[in-house]
Tab-separated table of C-alpha atoms in Angstrom:
chain	number	residue	atom	x	y	z
Q	1	SER	CA	-160.503	88.511	56.062
Q	2	ASP	CA	-157.023	87.107	56.808
Q	3	ASP	CA	-154.547	85.281	54.600
Q	4	SER	CA	-152.376	82.383	55.792
Q	5	ASP	CA	-149.743	84.809	57.141
Q	6	GLY	CA	-152.238	86.728	59.198
Q	7	ALA	CA	-152.225	89.777	56.904
Q	8	SER	CA	-155.556	91.401	56.113
Q	9	TYR	CA	-156.845	91.233	52.569
Q	10	LEU	CA	-159.919	92.128	50.602
Q	11	SER	CA	-161.951	89.953	48.290
Q	12	ILE	CA	-164.168	91.073	45.422
Q	13	ASP	CA	-166.634	88.709	43.775
Q	14	ASP	CA	-168.713	90.414	41.112
Q	15	GLU	CA	-171.300	87.646	41.370
Q	16	ASP	CA	-172.235	88.986	44.794
Q	17	LEU	CA	-172.817	92.465	43.426
Q	18	THR	CA	-176.474	91.813	42.614
Q	19	PRO	CA	-179.681	93.604	43.651
Q	20	ASP	CA	-180.463	90.765	46.086
Q	21	ASN	CA	-177.491	91.822	48.184
Q	22	LEU	CA	-178.102	95.553	48.143
Q	23	MET	CA	-178.775	97.547	51.273
Q	24	GLU	CA	-181.427	100.238	51.167
Q	25	GLU	CA	-178.986	102.986	52.121
Q	26	THR	CA	-175.522	103.001	50.609
Q	27	ILE	CA	-173.331	105.922	51.564
Q	28	PHE	CA	-170.550	106.656	49.048
Q	29	PHE	CA	-167.520	108.831	49.614
Q	30	GLY	CA	-167.710	111.189	46.669
Q	31	GLU	CA	-169.896	111.558	43.615
Q	32	GLU	CA	-167.497	109.591	41.392
Q	33	ASP	CA	-167.795	106.551	43.655
Q	34	ALA	CA	-171.558	106.933	43.813
Q	35	GLU	CA	-171.817	106.968	40.032
Q	36	ALA	CA	-169.300	104.168	39.403
Q	37	PHE	CA	-170.400	101.744	42.103
Q	38	ARG	CA	-174.123	102.409	42.102
Q	39	GLY	CA	-175.822	99.070	42.679
Q	40	ILE	CA	-173.261	97.375	44.911
Q	41	SER	CA	-173.807	96.645	48.582
Q	42	MET	CA	-172.576	98.814	51.419
Q	43	HIS	CA	-170.591	95.794	52.655
Q	44	HIS	CA	-168.576	95.524	49.450
Q	45	TYR	CA	-168.080	99.229	49.140
Q	46	GLN	CA	-166.791	99.641	52.684
Q	47	GLN	CA	-164.942	96.336	53.031
Q	48	VAL	CA	-163.573	95.991	49.507
Q	49	ILE	CA	-163.539	99.185	47.472
Q	50	LEU	CA	-162.503	101.639	50.181
Q	51	PRO	CA	-159.531	99.605	51.502
Q	52	LEU	CA	-158.160	99.362	47.951
Q	53	LYS	CA	-158.847	103.042	47.389
Q	54	ASN	CA	-157.093	103.996	50.637
Q	55	GLY	CA	-154.228	101.521	50.185
Q	56	ASP	CA	-155.070	99.681	53.427
Q	57	ALA	CA	-155.243	96.089	52.111
Q	58	PRO	CA	-152.066	94.234	50.984
Q	59	PHE	CA	-154.033	91.401	49.339
Q	60	LEU	CA	-156.729	91.597	46.658
Q	61	ASN	CA	-158.677	88.539	45.511
Q	62	TYR	CA	-160.826	89.561	42.544
Q	63	THR	CA	-163.284	87.161	40.914
Q	64	PHE	CA	-164.098	88.598	37.506
Q	65	HIS	CA	-167.763	88.487	36.469
Q	66	SER	CA	-169.931	90.698	34.333
Q	67	GLN	CA	-172.151	92.113	37.127
Q	68	LEU	CA	-169.887	95.068	37.943
Q	69	ARG	CA	-170.570	97.752	35.377
Q	70	ASP	CA	-167.793	99.054	33.124
Q	71	SER	CA	-167.758	102.378	34.958
Q	72	GLY	CA	-167.129	100.472	38.179
Q	73	LYS	CA	-164.306	98.488	36.568
Q	74	VAL	CA	-162.729	101.727	35.336
Q	75	ARG	CA	-162.930	103.224	38.828
Q	76	LEU	CA	-161.583	100.002	40.351
Q	77	GLY	CA	-158.738	100.090	37.816
Q	78	SER	CA	-157.821	103.626	38.839
Q	79	PHE	CA	-157.552	102.480	42.459
Q	80	LEU	CA	-155.426	99.501	41.405
Q	81	ALA	CA	-153.082	101.795	39.469
Q	82	GLN	CA	-152.499	103.829	42.633
Q	83	ALA	CA	-152.315	100.901	45.086
Q	84	GLU	CA	-148.563	101.035	45.655
Q	85	GLY	CA	-148.843	99.016	48.867
Q	86	LEU	CA	-150.652	96.028	47.352
Q	87	LYS	CA	-148.531	92.891	47.850
Q	88	GLN	CA	-150.678	90.093	46.424
Q	89	LEU	CA	-153.230	90.027	43.633
Q	90	HIS	CA	-155.255	86.975	42.620
Q	91	VAL	CA	-157.613	87.349	39.665
Q	92	THR	CA	-160.091	84.557	38.904
Q	93	PHE	CA	-162.033	84.293	35.647
Q	94	GLN	CA	-165.157	82.146	35.349
Q	95	GLU	CA	-165.911	82.859	31.704
Q	96	GLU	CA	-164.274	81.485	28.582
Q	97	GLN	CA	-163.737	84.959	27.145
Q	98	PRO	CA	-163.833	87.584	29.917
Q	99	GLN	CA	-164.830	91.074	28.887
Q	100	SER	CA	-163.471	94.474	29.919
Q	101	VAL	CA	-160.277	93.076	31.483
Q	102	GLY	CA	-158.391	96.077	30.142
Q	103	LEU	CA	-160.622	98.404	32.147
Q	104	VAL	CA	-159.277	97.020	35.422
Q	105	PHE	CA	-155.667	96.937	34.185
Q	106	ARG	CA	-155.847	100.185	32.270
Q	107	GLY	CA	-153.089	102.115	34.097
Q	108	PRO	CA	-151.118	104.213	33.750
Q	109	PHE	CA	-148.979	102.391	36.287
Q	110	GLN	CA	-146.068	103.575	38.379
Q	111	ASP	CA	-143.567	101.228	39.992
Q	112	HIS	CA	-145.372	99.336	42.758
Q	113	THR	CA	-144.498	96.712	45.380
Q	114	LEU	CA	-146.588	93.728	44.226
Q	115	ARG	CA	-144.843	90.476	45.177
Q	116	ARG	CA	-147.321	87.768	44.157
Q	117	PHE	CA	-149.591	87.646	41.103
Q	118	LYS	CA	-151.938	84.820	40.222
Q	119	ILE	CA	-154.458	84.314	37.420
Q	120	SER	CA	-156.868	81.374	37.489
Q	121	GLY	CA	-159.233	80.469	34.682
Q	122	ASP	CA	-162.138	78.091	34.155
Q	123	ASP	CA	-160.486	74.732	33.333
Q	124	ASP	CA	-158.214	75.449	30.350
Q	125	ASP	CA	-160.876	77.268	28.319
Q	126	THR	CA	-160.397	80.806	29.633
Q	127	ARG	CA	-158.924	82.890	26.845
Q	128	LEU	CA	-157.875	86.488	27.196
Q	129	SER	CA	-157.301	88.683	24.190
Q	130	LEU	CA	-153.860	89.902	23.183
Q	131	ASP	CA	-154.923	93.394	24.276
Q	132	ASP	CA	-155.884	92.019	27.693
Q	133	TRP	CA	-152.445	90.426	28.090
Q	134	SER	CA	-150.853	93.651	26.952
Q	135	CYS	CA	-152.602	95.523	29.770
Q	136	ILE	CA	-151.725	92.875	32.350
Q	137	SER	CA	-148.125	92.844	31.150
Q	138	GLN	CA	-147.879	96.615	31.562
Q	139	TYR	CA	-149.010	96.166	35.164
Q	140	LEU	CA	-146.464	93.405	35.820
Q	141	GLY	CA	-143.738	95.373	34.098
Q	142	LYS	CA	-144.021	97.953	36.861
Q	143	ALA	CA	-143.535	95.350	39.606
Q	144	PRO	CA	-139.765	94.975	40.101
Q	145	SER	CA	-140.431	93.337	43.490
Q	146	LEU	CA	-142.533	90.541	41.956
Q	147	ARG	CA	-141.326	87.205	43.374
Q	148	HIS	CA	-144.171	84.756	42.690
Q	149	LEU	CA	-146.174	84.209	39.495
Q	150	ASP	CA	-148.909	81.597	38.962
Q	151	LEU	CA	-150.972	80.967	35.838
Q	152	ASN	CA	-153.648	78.273	36.064
Q	153	ASP	CA	-156.165	76.828	33.598
Q	154	LEU	CA	-155.701	79.313	30.769
Q	155	SER	CA	-155.584	79.112	26.990
Q	156	LEU	CA	-152.513	80.959	25.724
Q	157	SER	CA	-150.891	81.840	22.428
Q	158	ARG	CA	-147.246	82.424	21.628
Q	159	GLY	CA	-147.952	86.145	21.452
Q	160	ASP	CA	-149.388	86.092	24.988
Q	161	LEU	CA	-146.202	84.461	26.296
Q	162	GLU	CA	-143.982	86.937	24.469
Q	163	LEU	CA	-145.807	89.823	26.174
Q	164	LEU	CA	-145.397	88.172	29.570
Q	165	ALA	CA	-141.725	87.450	28.919
Q	166	SER	CA	-141.112	91.106	28.121
Q	167	ALA	CA	-142.941	92.203	31.266
Q	168	LEU	CA	-140.868	89.922	33.505
Q	169	GLU	CA	-137.450	91.198	32.449
Q	170	ARG	CA	-137.100	93.302	35.611
Q	171	ALA	CA	-138.638	90.815	38.028
Q	172	LYS	CA	-136.536	88.431	40.095
Q	173	LEU	CA	-138.995	85.590	40.527
Q	174	LYS	CA	-138.493	82.958	43.209
Q	175	THR	CA	-141.427	80.738	42.254
Q	176	LEU	CA	-143.071	80.172	38.893
Q	177	GLY	CA	-146.179	78.022	38.618
Q	178	PHE	CA	-148.001	76.898	35.472
Q	179	THR	CA	-150.870	74.426	35.863
Q	180	GLY	CA	-153.298	73.245	33.190
Q	181	LEU	CA	-152.187	75.706	30.518
Q	182	HIS	CA	-153.315	75.035	26.968
Q	183	MET	CA	-151.268	76.417	24.103
Q	184	ARG	CA	-153.354	77.381	21.094
Q	185	ASP	CA	-152.561	76.993	17.393
Q	186	ASP	CA	-150.613	73.736	17.843
Q	187	GLU	CA	-148.033	75.548	19.955
Q	188	ASP	CA	-148.154	73.080	22.839
Q	189	ASP	CA	-144.467	73.478	23.639
Q	190	SER	CA	-143.908	77.244	23.675
Q	191	LEU	CA	-143.362	77.800	27.394
Q	192	GLY	CA	-139.612	77.973	26.879
Q	193	ILE	CA	-140.104	81.497	25.502
Q	194	LEU	CA	-140.484	82.824	29.043
Q	195	PHE	CA	-137.169	81.423	30.244
Q	196	SER	CA	-135.211	83.051	27.434
Q	197	SER	CA	-136.092	86.621	28.501
Q	198	MET	CA	-136.743	86.656	32.227
Q	199	ASN	CA	-134.170	86.797	35.007
Q	200	VAL	CA	-133.951	83.172	36.164
Q	201	THR	CA	-131.067	83.435	38.644
Q	202	LYS	CA	-133.390	83.797	41.668
Q	203	LEU	CA	-135.830	81.010	40.805
Q	204	GLU	CA	-136.114	78.421	43.574
Q	205	THR	CA	-139.231	76.503	42.507
Q	206	VAL	CA	-140.734	75.914	39.056
Q	207	ASP	CA	-144.012	74.012	38.569
Q	208	ILE	CA	-145.104	73.125	35.047
Q	209	VAL	CA	-147.928	70.636	35.513
Q	210	GLY	CA	-150.309	69.358	32.844
Q	211	CYS	CA	-149.214	71.867	30.214
Q	212	GLY	CA	-148.110	69.555	27.377
Q	213	ALA	CA	-144.478	70.560	27.933
Q	214	GLY	CA	-141.949	68.781	25.702
Q	215	VAL	CA	-138.470	69.244	24.262
Q	216	SER	CA	-138.716	73.008	23.708
Q	217	THR	CA	-139.769	73.632	27.300
Q	218	CYS	CA	-137.036	71.306	28.568
Q	219	GLU	CA	-134.453	73.225	26.541
Q	220	GLY	CA	-135.639	76.409	28.261
Q	221	LEU	CA	-135.372	74.695	31.647
Q	222	ALA	CA	-131.922	73.415	30.686
Q	223	ASN	CA	-130.756	77.002	30.217
Q	224	ILE	CA	-131.782	77.702	33.810
Q	225	LEU	CA	-130.042	74.577	35.132
Q	226	ARG	CA	-126.816	75.353	33.245
Q	227	ASN	CA	-126.657	78.856	34.677
Q	228	LYS	CA	-123.863	78.932	37.276
Q	229	GLU	CA	-125.918	81.358	39.362
Q	230	SER	CA	-129.026	79.164	39.352
Q	231	LYS	CA	-130.722	78.645	42.722
Q	232	LEU	CA	-133.438	76.331	41.395
Q	233	GLU	CA	-134.042	73.582	43.974
Q	234	ILE	CA	-137.429	72.098	43.041
Q	235	LEU	CA	-138.678	71.356	39.522
Q	236	ASN	CA	-142.119	69.831	38.950
Q	237	ILE	CA	-142.918	68.682	35.401
Q	238	ASP	CA	-145.629	66.134	36.221
Q	239	SER	CA	-148.238	65.157	33.624
Q	240	ASN	CA	-146.635	66.586	30.492
Q	241	ALA	CA	-145.279	65.231	27.187
Q	242	ILE	CA	-141.805	64.420	28.547
Q	243	ASP	CA	-140.021	61.613	26.640
Q	244	ASN	CA	-136.489	60.186	26.396
Q	245	SER	CA	-135.324	63.142	24.293
Q	246	CYS	CA	-136.491	65.531	27.005
Q	247	VAL	CA	-134.729	63.450	29.663
Q	248	LYS	CA	-131.495	63.602	27.654
Q	249	VAL	CA	-131.711	67.410	27.468
Q	250	LEU	CA	-132.348	67.677	31.208
Q	251	CYS	CA	-129.575	65.250	32.167
Q	252	GLN	CA	-127.019	67.086	30.041
Q	253	SER	CA	-127.804	70.324	31.866
Q	254	LEU	CA	-127.893	68.620	35.282
Q	255	ALA	CA	-124.397	67.172	34.832
Q	256	GLU	CA	-122.853	70.435	36.080
Q	257	ASN	CA	-125.802	71.683	38.149
Q	258	THR	CA	-125.334	71.954	41.916
Q	259	SER	CA	-128.680	73.454	42.981
Q	260	LEU	CA	-131.566	71.142	41.979
Q	261	LYS	CA	-132.530	68.780	44.798
Q	262	VAL	CA	-135.983	67.510	43.825
Q	263	LEU	CA	-137.451	66.630	40.417
Q	264	HIS	CA	-141.109	65.606	40.056
Q	265	ILE	CA	-141.730	63.722	36.827
Q	266	HIS	CA	-144.840	61.585	37.411
Q	267	ASP	CA	-147.284	60.674	34.644
Q	268	ASN	CA	-144.990	61.107	31.649
Q	269	GLU	CA	-145.728	57.828	29.920
Q	270	ASP	CA	-143.340	58.332	26.996
Q	271	ILE	CA	-140.276	57.859	29.209
Q	272	THR	CA	-138.925	54.317	28.774
Q	273	ASP	CA	-136.248	52.354	30.634
Q	274	GLU	CA	-133.698	54.047	28.387
Q	275	GLY	CA	-134.722	57.438	29.736
Q	276	TRP	CA	-134.819	56.298	33.363
Q	277	ALA	CA	-131.309	54.852	32.914
Q	278	LEU	CA	-130.047	58.316	31.915
Q	279	PHE	CA	-131.121	59.660	35.303
Q	280	GLU	CA	-129.374	56.764	37.031
Q	281	LYS	CA	-126.133	57.387	35.166
Q	282	LEU	CA	-126.430	61.087	35.984
Q	283	VAL	CA	-126.106	60.472	39.728
Q	284	PHE	CA	-124.182	57.158	39.719
Q	285	ASP	CA	-121.940	56.760	36.665
Q	286	ALA	CA	-120.289	53.455	37.576
Q	287	SER	CA	-118.267	53.183	34.350
Q	288	ASN	CA	-115.124	54.225	36.252
Q	289	LEU	CA	-114.033	56.027	39.407
Q	290	GLU	CA	-113.652	59.371	37.667
Q	291	GLY	CA	-117.158	59.065	36.264
Q	292	ILE	CA	-118.739	58.242	39.605
Q	293	TYR	CA	-116.903	61.003	41.440
Q	294	SER	CA	-117.915	63.607	38.841
Q	295	SER	CA	-121.572	62.496	38.905
Q	296	ASN	CA	-124.348	64.787	40.079
Q	297	HIS	CA	-124.252	64.764	43.902
Q	298	THR	CA	-127.164	67.173	44.534
Q	299	LEU	CA	-130.275	65.634	42.970
Q	300	GLY	CA	-131.543	63.361	45.742
Q	301	ASN	CA	-135.175	62.774	44.789
Q	302	ILE	CA	-136.669	62.021	41.383
Q	303	ALA	CA	-140.324	61.515	42.229
Q	304	GLY	CA	-141.818	59.252	39.599
Q	305	HIS	CA	-138.647	57.265	38.833
Q	306	PRO	CA	-139.325	53.500	39.055
Q	307	ARG	CA	-136.199	53.009	41.207
Q	308	PRO	CA	-136.111	56.088	43.488
Q	309	GLN	CA	-133.842	54.413	46.070
Q	310	LEU	CA	-130.894	54.748	43.673
Q	311	PHE	CA	-130.776	58.470	44.386
Q	312	HIS	CA	-130.615	58.183	48.159
Q	313	ALA	CA	-126.813	58.388	48.062
Q	314	ASN	CA	-127.286	62.107	47.412
Q	315	TYR	CA	-128.785	62.492	50.893
Q	316	TYR	CA	-125.355	62.300	52.556
Q	317	ARG	CA	-124.066	65.350	54.393
Q	318	GLY	CA	-122.175	67.165	51.640
Q	319	PRO	CA	-121.385	66.805	47.924
Q	320	SER	CA	-117.821	65.573	48.569
Q	321	LYS	CA	-119.090	63.062	51.145
Q	322	ARG	CA	-121.656	61.820	48.629
Q	323	GLY	CA	-118.963	61.227	46.016
Q	324	HIS	CA	-116.884	59.305	48.536
Q	325	ALA	CA	-119.884	57.206	49.565
Q	326	LYS	CA	-120.567	56.267	45.938
Q	327	ILE	CA	-116.925	55.249	45.406
Q	328	LEU	CA	-117.046	53.070	48.529
Q	329	PHE	CA	-120.205	51.429	47.254
Q	330	LEU	CA	-118.591	50.755	43.881
Q	331	ILE	CA	-115.425	49.310	45.467
Q	332	ASN	CA	-117.204	47.339	48.169
Q	333	PRO	CA	-120.803	46.744	46.982
Q	334	SER	CA	-121.307	43.475	48.887
Q	335	PHE	CA	-118.494	43.990	51.398
Q	336	ASP	CA	-116.201	41.975	49.113
Q	337	PHE	CA	-113.456	44.469	48.323
Q	338	ASN	CA	-113.091	44.977	44.563
Q	339	ILE	CA	-109.641	46.209	43.537
Q	340	GLU	CA	-110.306	46.161	39.800
Q	341	PRO	CA	-111.284	49.866	39.404
Q	342	LEU	CA	-107.891	50.815	40.919
Q	343	VAL	CA	-105.341	48.469	39.391
Q	344	ASP	CA	-104.752	50.544	36.265
Q	345	PHE	CA	-104.079	53.762	38.172
Q	346	ASP	CA	-100.616	55.295	37.900
Q	347	ILE	CA	-98.446	54.367	40.867
Q	348	LYS	CA	-98.275	58.078	41.768
Q	349	MET	CA	-101.920	57.821	42.792
Q	350	MET	CA	-101.275	55.169	45.427
Q	351	PRO	CA	-100.623	57.562	48.361
Q	352	TYR	CA	-103.924	59.312	47.692
Q	353	VAL	CA	-105.797	56.025	47.355
Q	354	LEU	CA	-104.295	54.715	50.592
Q	355	GLU	CA	-105.224	57.950	52.374
Q	356	PHE	CA	-108.775	57.809	51.012
Q	357	PHE	CA	-109.450	54.292	52.241
Q	358	GLY	CA	-107.364	54.633	55.386
Q	359	ASN	CA	-109.582	57.446	56.658
Q	360	ARG	CA	-112.852	55.611	56.115
Q	361	VAL	CA	-114.808	52.835	57.734
Q	362	HIS	CA	-117.700	51.460	55.700
Q	363	VAL	CA	-120.836	50.614	57.682
Q	364	ASN	CA	-123.151	48.029	56.126
Q	365	LEU	CA	-126.906	47.733	56.424
Q	366	ASP	CA	-126.641	45.596	59.571
Q	367	ASN	CA	-124.558	48.301	61.257
Q	368	GLU	CA	-121.501	46.064	61.187
Q	369	THR	CA	-118.156	47.721	60.598
Q	370	ASP	CA	-115.608	46.459	58.093
Q	371	SER	CA	-112.101	47.659	58.988
Q	372	PRO	CA	-110.262	49.400	56.129
Q	373	CYS	CA	-107.002	47.709	57.174
Q	374	SER	CA	-107.733	44.736	54.937
Q	375	TRP	CA	-108.457	47.146	52.097
Q	376	LEU	CA	-105.056	48.794	52.465
Q	377	TYR	CA	-103.346	45.422	52.419
Q	378	GLN	CA	-105.178	44.363	49.265
Q	379	ILE	CA	-104.426	47.665	47.527
Q	380	ILE	CA	-100.706	47.300	48.148
Q	381	ARG	CA	-100.627	43.575	47.548
Q	382	ARG	CA	-102.570	43.583	44.298
Q	383	TRP	CA	-101.514	46.857	42.659
Q	384	ASN	CA	-99.826	46.325	39.299
Q	385	MET	CA	-96.413	47.422	40.617
Q	386	PRO	CA	-95.358	44.510	42.879
Q	387	GLU	CA	-91.623	45.168	42.350
Q	388	LEU	CA	-92.029	48.454	44.215
Q	389	PHE	CA	-92.624	46.485	47.418
Q	390	SER	CA	-90.080	43.655	46.706
Q	391	PHE	CA	-92.617	40.868	46.477
Q	392	PRO	CA	-94.466	39.322	43.566
Q	393	SER	CA	-98.101	39.991	42.954
Q	394	ALA	CA	-100.642	37.240	43.486
Q	395	GLU	CA	-100.931	36.821	39.735
Q	396	LYS	CA	-97.175	36.491	39.365
Q	397	VAL	CA	-97.082	33.876	42.136
Q	398	ARG	CA	-99.782	31.905	40.360
Q	399	LEU	CA	-98.005	32.063	37.018
Q	400	THR	CA	-94.674	31.134	38.590
Q	401	ALA	CA	-96.204	28.079	40.214
Q	402	LYS	CA	-97.692	27.076	36.869
Q	403	VAL	CA	-94.320	27.462	35.154
Q	404	ASP	CA	-92.627	25.359	37.838
Q	405	GLU	CA	-95.237	22.661	37.367
Q	406	LEU	CA	-94.754	22.651	33.595
Q	407	GLU	CA	-90.969	22.463	33.988
Q	408	ARG	CA	-91.305	19.431	36.268
Q	409	GLU	CA	-93.574	17.756	33.741
Q	410	MET	CA	-91.089	18.520	30.975
Q	411	GLU	CA	-88.255	16.967	33.027
Q	412	LEU	CA	-90.280	13.820	33.574
Q	413	LEU	CA	-91.022	13.639	29.871
Q	414	ARG	CA	-87.322	14.076	29.081
Q	415	LEU	CA	-86.356	11.225	31.409
Q	416	GLU	CA	-89.043	9.016	29.973
Q	417	ASN	CA	-87.830	9.771	26.469
Q	418	LEU	CA	-84.254	8.799	27.429
Q	419	ARG	CA	-85.479	5.519	28.882
Q	420	LEU	CA	-87.398	4.645	25.767
Q	421	THR	CA	-84.446	5.547	23.552
Q	422	SER	CA	-82.131	3.295	25.574
Q	423	GLU	CA	-84.532	0.365	25.306
Q	424	ASN	CA	-84.768	0.772	21.543
Q	425	ASN	CA	-80.969	0.718	21.196
Q	426	LEU	CA	-80.810	-2.638	22.917
């Protein structure tokens, strides 16, 4: 068979190893093979067992059933322990409590070149024993080149995760995928254990979907996002137990993060408008210019947010350009220049402000261009240091006119008072 990259692989399905599929004459290479694999078809022996034995297949897809005898699993395990060239291994369980898993992963293992490992269970009911996970962890612990790990539809305990975490200390994973995991013993939010031990600096994609992840998991993810060396670009936490508290933890870690570009957060019904507003403030803190410029300029897509268009500003060419674009939007949201965010700046900032706006032309949705010349005039005219330019500010002109008007009224009142006094004296 071929995988998606065109590389050859072998596939074992124990369910096919039944007498109905046997050929009358099966030729084995060696007495040990004949004894261990007695009862399987010539097709599976030649196309599956021998390539693994000879190290000719980089991909192994093994569906775990009970039809292959224990002696065959032991023999298969010995081949797996010596398969230094195996690149991908996908094990599928179709029983709630698979038996003899340790026979396949019995070792002893030397360092090998496995790059992708995947375990799939039957819904979320498949439960391996702690001994089984210990054997699997020993195998993974000898895979320093492991880059991709996927666990799907399994029932796990905290102890299982601790074994995995220990095994992954040497690995430099790029992708980590958890789908439909069920944590036993009311430990629904224990996935963060993995992130505390493994090397997370190479992670590019993390999928945690339908696993009941909550605050503890988000705190583990936050440690990844706060890491200055983090390369995480895509985070998928759809269909979990994410609430406003989780959002707060994530936003605090994303404030300084410059790697995450896409966050999937669909089907987390406990997030309210308060939580969604935290994401909005994260990328567009309009409280002041400093806040908006120091906002997150990398996260451009929060799939599942009720107002996803708010994050489109982070699609501009570079982080500095995105900050500038947000400032322009704050100053000129409806193409009616708003000087208020600038008027309290120290006068020493004026040259920088004039340079900023002088080098930019804002293009509106109708592709019309608004010249920045009028902006420069308003900045100078309305800054709170009118004496610097030897003319009064607009506010001072207004107040002066009001004072002049009041003085004229007072003069009229004075003259009227004199007239009335003169009449009374007569």
